[in-house]
Amino acid sequence: MMCPAMTLRQLEILRAVIRGQTTMAAAGLLGMSQPAVSNAIRQIEIQLGFPLFERINNRLYPTDAARVIHEESEPLFTLHAALNERVQDLRESKLSRLRILSTPPLGHGVIPGVLASFTRRHPRLRIFFDVRELDEIIRCVENGQADLGFGLNLGPQATLEAAELQQSRMVCVCRTDHALAQREVVTPADLPARDFIALDGQARMGIAVRQAFQAVRQPFNFSVEVRYCNTACVLVEAGMGAAVVDPYSAAFAGRPHLAVRRFEPAIPCVASAFWSARRPVAEIGQRLVRQVRQALAHS
């Protein structure tokens, strides 16, 4: 016989007890009485047929089963919070709201300047903006936590609609007093291991750089490996060598001692805006996308 599914309220109570570690603390979080919380936990355990907590020194510690339920249910609370915010906006008759996420190259580069001028023209627009990794942005756009995502080398995504903003290519960066700064074009053969800062081999751009080395049969060796192109630019300017990075991190770094040179073989770098295929982005979001495209074209 199947046990009935847990309700959102029961999950909320479980979550509060795990966070508070006592029924008294959970009661305060939930606005309930302590006996009501204790009774609710007992009823959930009876309903499920297994214990959820162990009591040690007057504190409640979740069992492995409770931890699994808690972890699996967290996305529900994220979606619920997003829905409540949207309902609040509707109640207050707000003109519009945009939740925007970007990867660091665009999020620390062109987008802040665009947002500054965009919000001046739309004073009633409320914006949430954050910089995160591309895979996390994709998930947030897919599940409705974000309206718009911006990133590089997105690739085909069945659940997303995308608008190409600009096609470019990755570049080599070095200090202006580095030997490579005298070259117009830098190749993999010009980047010895002791002087090369590599991008993370698990990231899209790190993979692309390694493939470029393979294409010309050049061994891929490095002295330092970093996650972000901006981090590579910081290390380059500190004198640790050269790196191959996206052009946006190089252009918007604002570092006077950084030289940017063409890298061969060419590694495409495509900037895109994207949104859920199930939820067309609002017109004001489309306007923002157009302004970011214009800003990139004039950068």
XYZ file of C-alpha atoms in Angstrom, residues 2-7 10 41-50:
17
model
C 1.455 3.361 -1.058
C 1.832 6.052 1.589
C 0.344 9.469 0.779
C 2.710 12.063 -0.671
C 4.120 14.736 1.616
C 2.507 18.152 1.354
C 4.978 19.087 5.806
C 6.807 15.527 12.889
C 5.281 12.474 14.581
C 2.441 12.402 12.031
C 4.898 12.677 9.127
C 6.986 9.787 10.504
C 3.843 7.650 10.927
C 2.768 8.547 7.409
C 6.168 7.688 5.898
C 6.825 4.647 8.045
C 10.349 5.571 9.150
